[in-house]
PDB file of C-alpha atoms and ligand atoms in Angstrom:
ATOM      1  CA  MET A   1      43.085   0.751  37.915  1.00  0.00           C
ATOM      2  CA  SER A   2      42.714   3.671  40.322  1.00  0.00           C
ATOM      3  CA  GLU A   3      40.131   5.268  37.982  1.00  0.00           C
ATOM      4  CA  ILE A   4      37.874   2.247  38.376  1.00  0.00           C
ATOM      5  CA  PHE A   5      34.866   3.028  40.538  1.00  0.00           C
ATOM      6  CA  PRO A   6      32.070   0.448  40.507  1.00  0.00           C
ATOM      7  CA  LYS A   7      28.457   1.586  40.831  1.00  0.00           C
ATOM      8  CA  VAL A   8      27.478  -1.740  42.381  1.00  0.00           C
ATOM      9  CA  ILE A   9      29.547  -3.944  44.701  1.00  0.00           C
ATOM     10  CA  VAL A  10      28.162  -7.352  45.610  1.00  0.00           C
ATOM     11  CA  ASN A  11      29.370  -8.668  48.974  1.00  0.00           C
ATOM     12  CA  PHE A  12      29.162 -12.477  48.994  1.00  0.00           C
ATOM     13  CA  LYS A  13      29.611 -12.528  52.822  1.00  0.00           C
ATOM     14  CA  THR A  14      29.946 -16.083  54.134  1.00  0.00           C
ATOM     15  CA  TYR A  15      26.706 -17.257  52.584  1.00  0.00           C
ATOM     16  CA  LYS A  16      26.877 -20.789  51.275  1.00  0.00           C
ATOM     17  CA  GLU A  17      26.939 -19.203  47.815  1.00  0.00           C
ATOM     18  CA  SER A  18      30.151 -17.293  48.688  1.00  0.00           C
ATOM     19  CA  PHE A  19      32.520 -19.982  47.431  1.00  0.00           C
ATOM     20  CA  GLY A  20      32.878 -22.723  44.826  1.00  0.00           C
ATOM     21  CA  SER A  21      30.571 -23.041  41.854  1.00  0.00           C
ATOM     22  CA  SER A  22      27.888 -20.701  43.272  1.00  0.00           C
ATOM     23  CA  ALA A  23      30.447 -17.913  43.673  1.00  0.00           C
ATOM     24  CA  HIS A  24      31.624 -18.600  40.127  1.00  0.00           C
ATOM     25  CA  ASN A  25      28.046 -18.345  38.828  1.00  0.00           C
ATOM     26  CA  ILE A  26      27.395 -15.049  40.575  1.00  0.00           C
ATOM     27  CA  ALA A  27      30.648 -13.623  39.215  1.00  0.00           C
ATOM     28  CA  LYS A  28      29.730 -14.834  35.726  1.00  0.00           C
ATOM     29  CA  ALA A  29      26.336 -13.126  35.970  1.00  0.00           C
ATOM     30  CA  ALA A  30      27.988  -9.936  37.227  1.00  0.00           C
ATOM     31  CA  GLU A  31      30.459  -9.916  34.354  1.00  0.00           C
ATOM     32  CA  MET A  32      27.743 -10.493  31.784  1.00  0.00           C
ATOM     33  CA  VAL A  33      25.462  -7.763  33.146  1.00  0.00           C
ATOM     34  CA  SER A  34      28.389  -5.385  33.527  1.00  0.00           C
ATOM     35  CA  GLU A  35      29.448  -5.913  29.910  1.00  0.00           C
ATOM     36  CA  GLN A  36      25.911  -5.635  28.541  1.00  0.00           C
ATOM     37  CA  SER A  37      24.952  -2.540  30.546  1.00  0.00           C
ATOM     38  CA  GLY A  38      28.282  -0.747  30.694  1.00  0.00           C
ATOM     39  CA  VAL A  39      27.756  -0.353  34.462  1.00  0.00           C
ATOM     40  CA  LEU A  40      30.806  -1.482  36.409  1.00  0.00           C
ATOM     41  CA  ILE A  41      30.037  -4.146  39.022  1.00  0.00           C
ATOM     42  CA  GLY A  42      32.515  -5.223  41.713  1.00  0.00           C
ATOM     43  CA  ILE A  43      32.408  -8.420  43.743  1.00  0.00           C
ATOM     44  CA  ALA A  44      33.577  -9.186  47.306  1.00  0.00           C
ATOM     45  CA  PRO A  45      33.727 -12.976  47.563  1.00  0.00           C
ATOM     46  CA  GLY A  46      35.288 -15.138  50.295  1.00  0.00           C
ATOM     47  CA  TYR A  47      39.080 -14.974  50.535  1.00  0.00           C
ATOM     48  CA  MET A  48      39.643 -18.358  48.909  1.00  0.00           C
ATOM     49  CA  GLU A  49      37.788 -17.158  45.809  1.00  0.00           C
ATOM     50  CA  ILE A  50      39.774 -13.967  45.288  1.00  0.00           C
ATOM     51  CA  HIS A  51      42.425 -15.646  43.187  1.00  0.00           C
ATOM     52  CA  PRO A  52      40.238 -17.848  40.947  1.00  0.00           C
ATOM     53  CA  LEU A  53      37.561 -15.208  40.378  1.00  0.00           C
ATOM     54  CA  SER A  54      40.057 -12.461  39.612  1.00  0.00           C
ATOM     55  CA  LYS A  55      41.733 -14.747  37.057  1.00  0.00           C
ATOM     56  CA  HIS A  56      38.498 -15.879  35.395  1.00  0.00           C
ATOM     57  CA  PHE A  57      36.574 -12.624  35.259  1.00  0.00           C
ATOM     58  CA  SER A  58      37.323  -9.045  34.375  1.00  0.00           C
ATOM     59  CA  LEU A  59      35.591  -7.547  37.380  1.00  0.00           C
ATOM     60  CA  PRO A  60      37.142  -5.597  40.246  1.00  0.00           C
ATOM     61  CA  VAL A  61      37.406  -8.101  43.113  1.00  0.00           C
ATOM     62  CA  TYR A  62      37.359  -6.936  46.731  1.00  0.00           C
ATOM     63  CA  ALA A  63      38.426  -8.661  49.927  1.00  0.00           C
ATOM     64  CA  GLN A  64      35.888  -8.406  52.737  1.00  0.00           C
ATOM     65  CA  HIS A  65      38.504  -7.225  55.263  1.00  0.00           C
ATOM     66  CA  VAL A  66      42.238  -6.678  55.672  1.00  0.00           C
ATOM     67  CA  ASP A  67      44.204  -6.232  58.867  1.00  0.00           C
ATOM     68  CA  GLY A  68      46.463  -3.276  59.575  1.00  0.00           C
ATOM     69  CA  VAL A  69      49.614  -5.353  59.514  1.00  0.00           C
ATOM     70  CA  THR A  70      52.679  -5.373  57.301  1.00  0.00           C
ATOM     71  CA  PRO A  71      54.533  -8.530  56.223  1.00  0.00           C
ATOM     72  CA  GLY A  72      56.201 -10.128  59.213  1.00  0.00           C
ATOM     73  CA  ALA A  73      55.475 -12.218  62.273  1.00  0.00           C
ATOM     74  CA  HIS A  74      51.669 -12.151  62.503  1.00  0.00           C
ATOM     75  CA  THR A  75      49.526 -15.258  62.676  1.00  0.00           C
ATOM     76  CA  GLY A  76      45.956 -15.542  61.468  1.00  0.00           C
ATOM     77  CA  HIS A  77      45.931 -12.050  59.993  1.00  0.00           C
ATOM     78  CA  ILE A  78      44.802 -10.977  56.534  1.00  0.00           C
ATOM     79  CA  LEU A  79      47.708  -9.261  54.855  1.00  0.00           C
ATOM     80  CA  ALA A  80      46.814  -6.538  52.341  1.00  0.00           C
ATOM     81  CA  GLU A  81      49.841  -7.356  50.150  1.00  0.00           C
ATOM     82  CA  ALA A  82      48.797 -11.010  49.964  1.00  0.00           C
ATOM     83  CA  VAL A  83      45.234 -10.055  49.053  1.00  0.00           C
ATOM     84  CA  ARG A  84      46.590  -7.799  46.321  1.00  0.00           C
ATOM     85  CA  ALA A  85      48.924 -10.538  45.056  1.00  0.00           C
ATOM     86  CA  ALA A  86      45.966 -12.933  44.922  1.00  0.00           C
ATOM     87  CA  GLY A  87      44.341 -10.576  42.409  1.00  0.00           C
ATOM     88  CA  ALA A  88      42.166  -8.319  44.546  1.00  0.00           C
ATOM     89  CA  PHE A  89      41.581  -4.796  43.338  1.00  0.00           C
ATOM     90  CA  GLY A  90      40.314  -3.460  46.643  1.00  0.00           C
ATOM     91  CA  THR A  91      38.965  -4.284  50.057  1.00  0.00           C
ATOM     92  CA  LEU A  92      36.042  -3.600  52.339  1.00  0.00           C
ATOM     93  CA  ILE A  93      37.088  -2.405  55.790  1.00  0.00           C
ATOM     94  CA  ASN A  94      34.980  -2.189  58.974  1.00  0.00           C
ATOM     95  CA  HIS A  95      31.893  -3.960  57.659  1.00  0.00           C
ATOM     96  CA  SER A  96      29.152  -4.107  60.326  1.00  0.00           C
ATOM     97  CA  GLU A  97      29.758  -7.846  60.485  1.00  0.00           C
ATOM     98  CA  ARG A  98      33.549  -7.307  60.856  1.00  0.00           C
ATOM     99  CA  ARG A  99      33.582  -4.167  62.987  1.00  0.00           C
ATOM    100  CA  LEU A 100      36.948  -2.579  63.967  1.00  0.00           C
ATOM    101  CA  THR A 101      38.043   0.077  66.439  1.00  0.00           C
ATOM    102  CA  LEU A 102      38.775   3.501  64.956  1.00  0.00           C
ATOM    103  CA  ALA A 103      42.510   2.860  65.383  1.00  0.00           C
ATOM    104  CA  ASP A 104      42.167  -0.469  63.569  1.00  0.00           C
ATOM    105  CA  VAL A 105      40.276   1.209  60.716  1.00  0.00           C
ATOM    106  CA  ALA A 106      43.151   3.678  60.379  1.00  0.00           C
ATOM    107  CA  GLY A 107      45.660   0.809  60.329  1.00  0.00           C
ATOM    108  CA  ALA A 108      43.682  -1.225  57.808  1.00  0.00           C
ATOM    109  CA  VAL A 109      43.207   1.757  55.459  1.00  0.00           C
ATOM    110  CA  ASP A 110      46.906   2.513  55.674  1.00  0.00           C
ATOM    111  CA  ALA A 111      47.888  -1.110  54.988  1.00  0.00           C
ATOM    112  CA  ALA A 112      45.452  -1.317  52.061  1.00  0.00           C
ATOM    113  CA  LYS A 113      46.717   1.920  50.518  1.00  0.00           C
ATOM    114  CA  LYS A 114      50.322   0.766  50.827  1.00  0.00           C
ATOM    115  CA  ALA A 115      49.340  -2.438  49.017  1.00  0.00           C
ATOM    116  CA  HIS A 116      47.589  -0.375  46.280  1.00  0.00           C
ATOM    117  CA  LEU A 117      44.142  -1.690  47.142  1.00  0.00           C
ATOM    118  CA  GLN A 118      41.081   0.474  46.635  1.00  0.00           C
ATOM    119  CA  THR A 119      39.468   1.120  50.021  1.00  0.00           C
ATOM    120  CA  VAL A 120      35.765   0.906  50.911  1.00  0.00           C
ATOM    121  CA  VAL A 121      35.224   1.819  54.561  1.00  0.00           C
ATOM    122  CA  CYS A 122      31.807   0.756  55.838  1.00  0.00           C
ATOM    123  CA  THR A 123      29.966   2.849  58.411  1.00  0.00           C
ATOM    124  CA  ASN A 124      26.807   2.525  60.455  1.00  0.00           C
ATOM    125  CA  ASN A 125      25.700   6.140  60.948  1.00  0.00           C
ATOM    126  CA  ILE A 126      26.348   9.716  59.876  1.00  0.00           C
ATOM    127  CA  MET A 127      29.031  10.420  62.480  1.00  0.00           C
ATOM    128  CA  THR A 128      31.042   7.318  61.641  1.00  0.00           C
ATOM    129  CA  SER A 129      30.702   8.244  57.952  1.00  0.00           C
ATOM    130  CA  ALA A 130      32.354  11.592  58.722  1.00  0.00           C
ATOM    131  CA  ALA A 131      35.056   9.861  60.782  1.00  0.00           C
ATOM    132  CA  ALA A 132      35.726   7.361  57.984  1.00  0.00           C
ATOM    133  CA  ALA A 133      36.030  10.188  55.422  1.00  0.00           C
ATOM    134  CA  ALA A 134      38.886  11.623  57.485  1.00  0.00           C
ATOM    135  CA  PHE A 135      40.980   8.589  56.457  1.00  0.00           C
ATOM    136  CA  SER A 136      40.494   9.525  52.777  1.00  0.00           C
ATOM    137  CA  PRO A 137      39.354   6.117  51.571  1.00  0.00           C
ATOM    138  CA  ASP A 138      38.142   5.714  47.993  1.00  0.00           C
ATOM    139  CA  PHE A 139      34.610   5.016  49.239  1.00  0.00           C
ATOM    140  CA  VAL A 140      32.598   5.293  52.425  1.00  0.00           C
ATOM    141  CA  ALA A 141      29.744   2.773  52.422  1.00  0.00           C
ATOM    142  CA  ILE A 142      26.881   3.724  54.738  1.00  0.00           C
ATOM    143  CA  GLU A 143      24.832   0.723  55.884  1.00  0.00           C
ATOM    144  CA  PRO A 144      22.405   0.981  58.816  1.00  0.00           C
ATOM    145  CA  PRO A 145      22.933  -2.390  60.538  1.00  0.00           C
ATOM    146  CA  GLU A 146      19.283  -2.825  61.474  1.00  0.00           C
ATOM    147  CA  LEU A 147      18.320  -2.987  57.777  1.00  0.00           C
ATOM    148  CA  ILE A 148      21.105  -5.311  56.629  1.00  0.00           C
ATOM    149  CA  GLY A 149      19.731  -8.556  55.254  1.00  0.00           C
ATOM    150  CA  THR A 150      16.105  -7.530  55.822  1.00  0.00           C
ATOM    151  CA  GLY A 151      15.150  -6.818  52.227  1.00  0.00           C
ATOM    152  CA  VAL A 152      13.888  -3.402  53.447  1.00  0.00           C
ATOM    153  CA  SER A 153      15.762  -0.839  51.395  1.00  0.00           C
ATOM    154  CA  VAL A 154      17.756   1.867  53.162  1.00  0.00           C
ATOM    155  CA  ALA A 155      16.800   4.184  50.287  1.00  0.00           C
ATOM    156  CA  THR A 156      13.130   4.073  51.300  1.00  0.00           C
ATOM    157  CA  ALA A 157      13.331   3.218  55.029  1.00  0.00           C
ATOM    158  CA  ASP A 158      16.026   5.769  55.941  1.00  0.00           C
ATOM    159  CA  PRO A 159      16.736   8.115  53.018  1.00  0.00           C
ATOM    160  CA  ALA A 160      18.127  10.782  55.365  1.00  0.00           C
ATOM    161  CA  ILE A 161      20.995   8.559  56.461  1.00  0.00           C
ATOM    162  CA  ILE A 162      22.163   8.468  52.839  1.00  0.00           C
ATOM    163  CA  SER A 163      21.858  12.174  52.063  1.00  0.00           C
ATOM    164  CA  ASN A 164      23.255  13.222  55.463  1.00  0.00           C
ATOM    165  CA  SER A 165      26.159  10.796  55.153  1.00  0.00           C
ATOM    166  CA  VAL A 166      26.930  12.145  51.681  1.00  0.00           C
ATOM    167  CA  ASN A 167      26.969  15.694  53.080  1.00  0.00           C
ATOM    168  CA  ALA A 168      29.076  14.690  56.103  1.00  0.00           C
ATOM    169  CA  VAL A 169      31.592  12.832  53.935  1.00  0.00           C
ATOM    170  CA  LYS A 170      31.861  15.591  51.319  1.00  0.00           C
ATOM    171  CA  ASP A 171      32.327  18.217  54.056  1.00  0.00           C
ATOM    172  CA  ILE A 172      35.398  16.320  55.233  1.00  0.00           C
ATOM    173  CA  ASN A 173      36.764  15.276  51.838  1.00  0.00           C
ATOM    174  CA  SER A 174      34.868  15.961  48.621  1.00  0.00           C
ATOM    175  CA  ARG A 175      36.900  13.334  46.717  1.00  0.00           C
ATOM    176  CA  VAL A 176      35.562  10.432  48.776  1.00  0.00           C
ATOM    177  CA  ARG A 177      32.723   8.599  47.035  1.00  0.00           C
ATOM    178  CA  VAL A 178      29.733   7.227  48.930  1.00  0.00           C
ATOM    179  CA  LEU A 179      27.972   3.893  48.539  1.00  0.00           C
ATOM    180  CA  ALA A 180      24.662   3.089  50.234  1.00  0.00           C
ATOM    181  CA  GLY A 181      23.774  -0.381  51.423  1.00  0.00           C
ATOM    182  CA  ALA A 182      21.277  -2.520  53.364  1.00  0.00           C
ATOM    183  CA  GLY A 183      18.214  -4.093  51.857  1.00  0.00           C
ATOM    184  CA  ILE A 184      19.002  -2.956  48.307  1.00  0.00           C
ATOM    185  CA  SER A 185      17.564  -5.365  45.758  1.00  0.00           C
ATOM    186  CA  THR A 186      16.042  -3.505  42.805  1.00  0.00           C
ATOM    187  CA  GLY A 187      16.868  -0.914  40.176  1.00  0.00           C
ATOM    188  CA  GLU A 188      14.375   1.397  41.875  1.00  0.00           C
ATOM    189  CA  CYS A 189      16.411   1.224  45.175  1.00  0.00           C
ATOM    190  CA  VAL A 190      19.604   1.991  43.261  1.00  0.00           C
ATOM    191  CA  LYS A 191      17.985   4.923  41.461  1.00  0.00           C
ATOM    192  CA  LYS A 192      16.718   6.374  44.766  1.00  0.00           C
ATOM    193  CA  ALA A 193      20.124   5.945  46.451  1.00  0.00           C
ATOM    194  CA  ILE A 194      21.786   7.800  43.576  1.00  0.00           C
ATOM    195  CA  GLU A 195      19.136  10.543  43.676  1.00  0.00           C
ATOM    196  CA  LEU A 196      19.962  10.939  47.383  1.00  0.00           C
ATOM    197  CA  GLY A 197      23.578  11.643  46.455  1.00  0.00           C
ATOM    198  CA  ALA A 198      25.190   8.198  46.630  1.00  0.00           C
ATOM    199  CA  ASP A 199      27.645   7.197  43.913  1.00  0.00           C
ATOM    200  CA  GLY A 200      26.465   3.600  43.979  1.00  0.00           C
ATOM    201  CA  VAL A 201      25.414   0.716  46.192  1.00  0.00           C
ATOM    202  CA  LEU A 202      26.886  -2.106  48.256  1.00  0.00           C
ATOM    203  CA  LEU A 203      24.594  -5.105  48.591  1.00  0.00           C
ATOM    204  CA  ALA A 204      24.572  -8.800  49.365  1.00  0.00           C
ATOM    205  CA  SER A 205      21.514 -11.011  49.933  1.00  0.00           C
ATOM    206  CA  GLY A 206      19.405  -9.561  47.107  1.00  0.00           C
ATOM    207  CA  VAL A 207      21.910 -10.930  44.579  1.00  0.00           C
ATOM    208  CA  VAL A 208      23.776 -13.684  46.422  1.00  0.00           C
ATOM    209  CA  LYS A 209      20.669 -15.470  47.622  1.00  0.00           C
ATOM    210  CA  ALA A 210      18.647 -14.915  44.448  1.00  0.00           C
ATOM    211  CA  LYS A 211      17.483 -17.888  42.378  1.00  0.00           C
ATOM    212  CA  ASN A 212      18.584 -15.973  39.311  1.00  0.00           C
ATOM    213  CA  PRO A 213      21.386 -13.497  40.151  1.00  0.00           C
ATOM    214  CA  GLU A 214      21.644 -12.347  36.536  1.00  0.00           C
ATOM    215  CA  GLU A 215      18.014 -11.239  36.506  1.00  0.00           C
ATOM    216  CA  VAL A 216      18.443  -9.281  39.766  1.00  0.00           C
ATOM    217  CA  LEU A 217      21.695  -7.691  38.589  1.00  0.00           C
ATOM    218  CA  SER A 218      20.117  -6.660  35.268  1.00  0.00           C
ATOM    219  CA  ASP A 219      17.282  -4.963  37.141  1.00  0.00           C
ATOM    220  CA  LEU A 220      19.731  -3.339  39.598  1.00  0.00           C
ATOM    221  CA  VAL A 221      21.627  -1.535  36.852  1.00  0.00           C
ATOM    222  CA  SER A 222      18.586  -0.804  34.679  1.00  0.00           C
ATOM    223  CA  LYS A 223      17.884   2.694  35.984  1.00  0.00           C
ATOM    224  CA  ILE A 224      21.439   4.034  36.317  1.00  0.00           C
TER     225      ILE A 224
HETATM  226  O1  LIG B   1      27.749  -5.398  52.541  1.00  0.00           O
HETATM  227  C1  LIG B   1      26.440  -5.373  52.098  1.00  0.00           C
HETATM  228  C2  LIG B   1      25.490  -5.720  53.144  1.00  0.00           C
HETATM  229  O2  LIG B   1      25.850  -5.583  54.470  1.00  0.00           O
HETATM  230  C3  LIG B   1      24.070  -5.403  52.864  1.00  0.00           C
HETATM  231  O3  LIG B   1      23.461  -6.626  52.971  1.00  0.00           O
HETATM  232  O4  LIG B   1      21.880  -8.341  52.391  1.00  0.00           O
HETATM  233  O5  LIG B   1      21.077  -6.094  53.106  1.00  0.00           O
HETATM  234  O6  LIG B   1      22.141  -6.367  50.877  1.00  0.00           O
HETATM  235  P1  LIG B   1      22.053  -6.852  52.289  1.00  0.00           P
END
């Protein structure tokens, strides 16, 4: 499993499509497109969907967050071991909508690694990308918060943040892969992000809120 590195990860967030039959339909579309194209697609649904979706589909499933705690007396925390046992392959950490302190990022990465979860640490600028790389996660995902959910692609609106983040990350640890996110919705955005040095993309609304997620996903992978 550790050699599995998706080119596209779809974050379901807490959109109304993030659970139940809509989540199932998005996962089904992702599996179909992934199989047809040969491009690996990961999904990050709501917690309650980790178990059913990981059982029904052969896609890497990610939690949207884990806490830096080990099994024991903690209440209301997300335990990495439990997420792993539910069928998750990896986890996002420090998403802009679930921001952590630097110390908490360190704790969450450590907990995730101990639970054998792939780690995707999200960052909001070049300096935080460098800081995140110091924790040696599997991926750093650079997402300028001001473009998240706007439909304006980071690859065209702020290409430098991608290429500079890639350089900053690789300077710290060349084995860390980089995803780019915010406003990504087409194959053209994905192609540009990859040309700028990213290994893939992290996206949400373009797929999750689409009338036809399969159509969007097919386009997304079409130029890889
Ligand atoms: O985690 C992905 C996300 O924050 C980007 O959101 O809707 O701009 O693709 P979106």
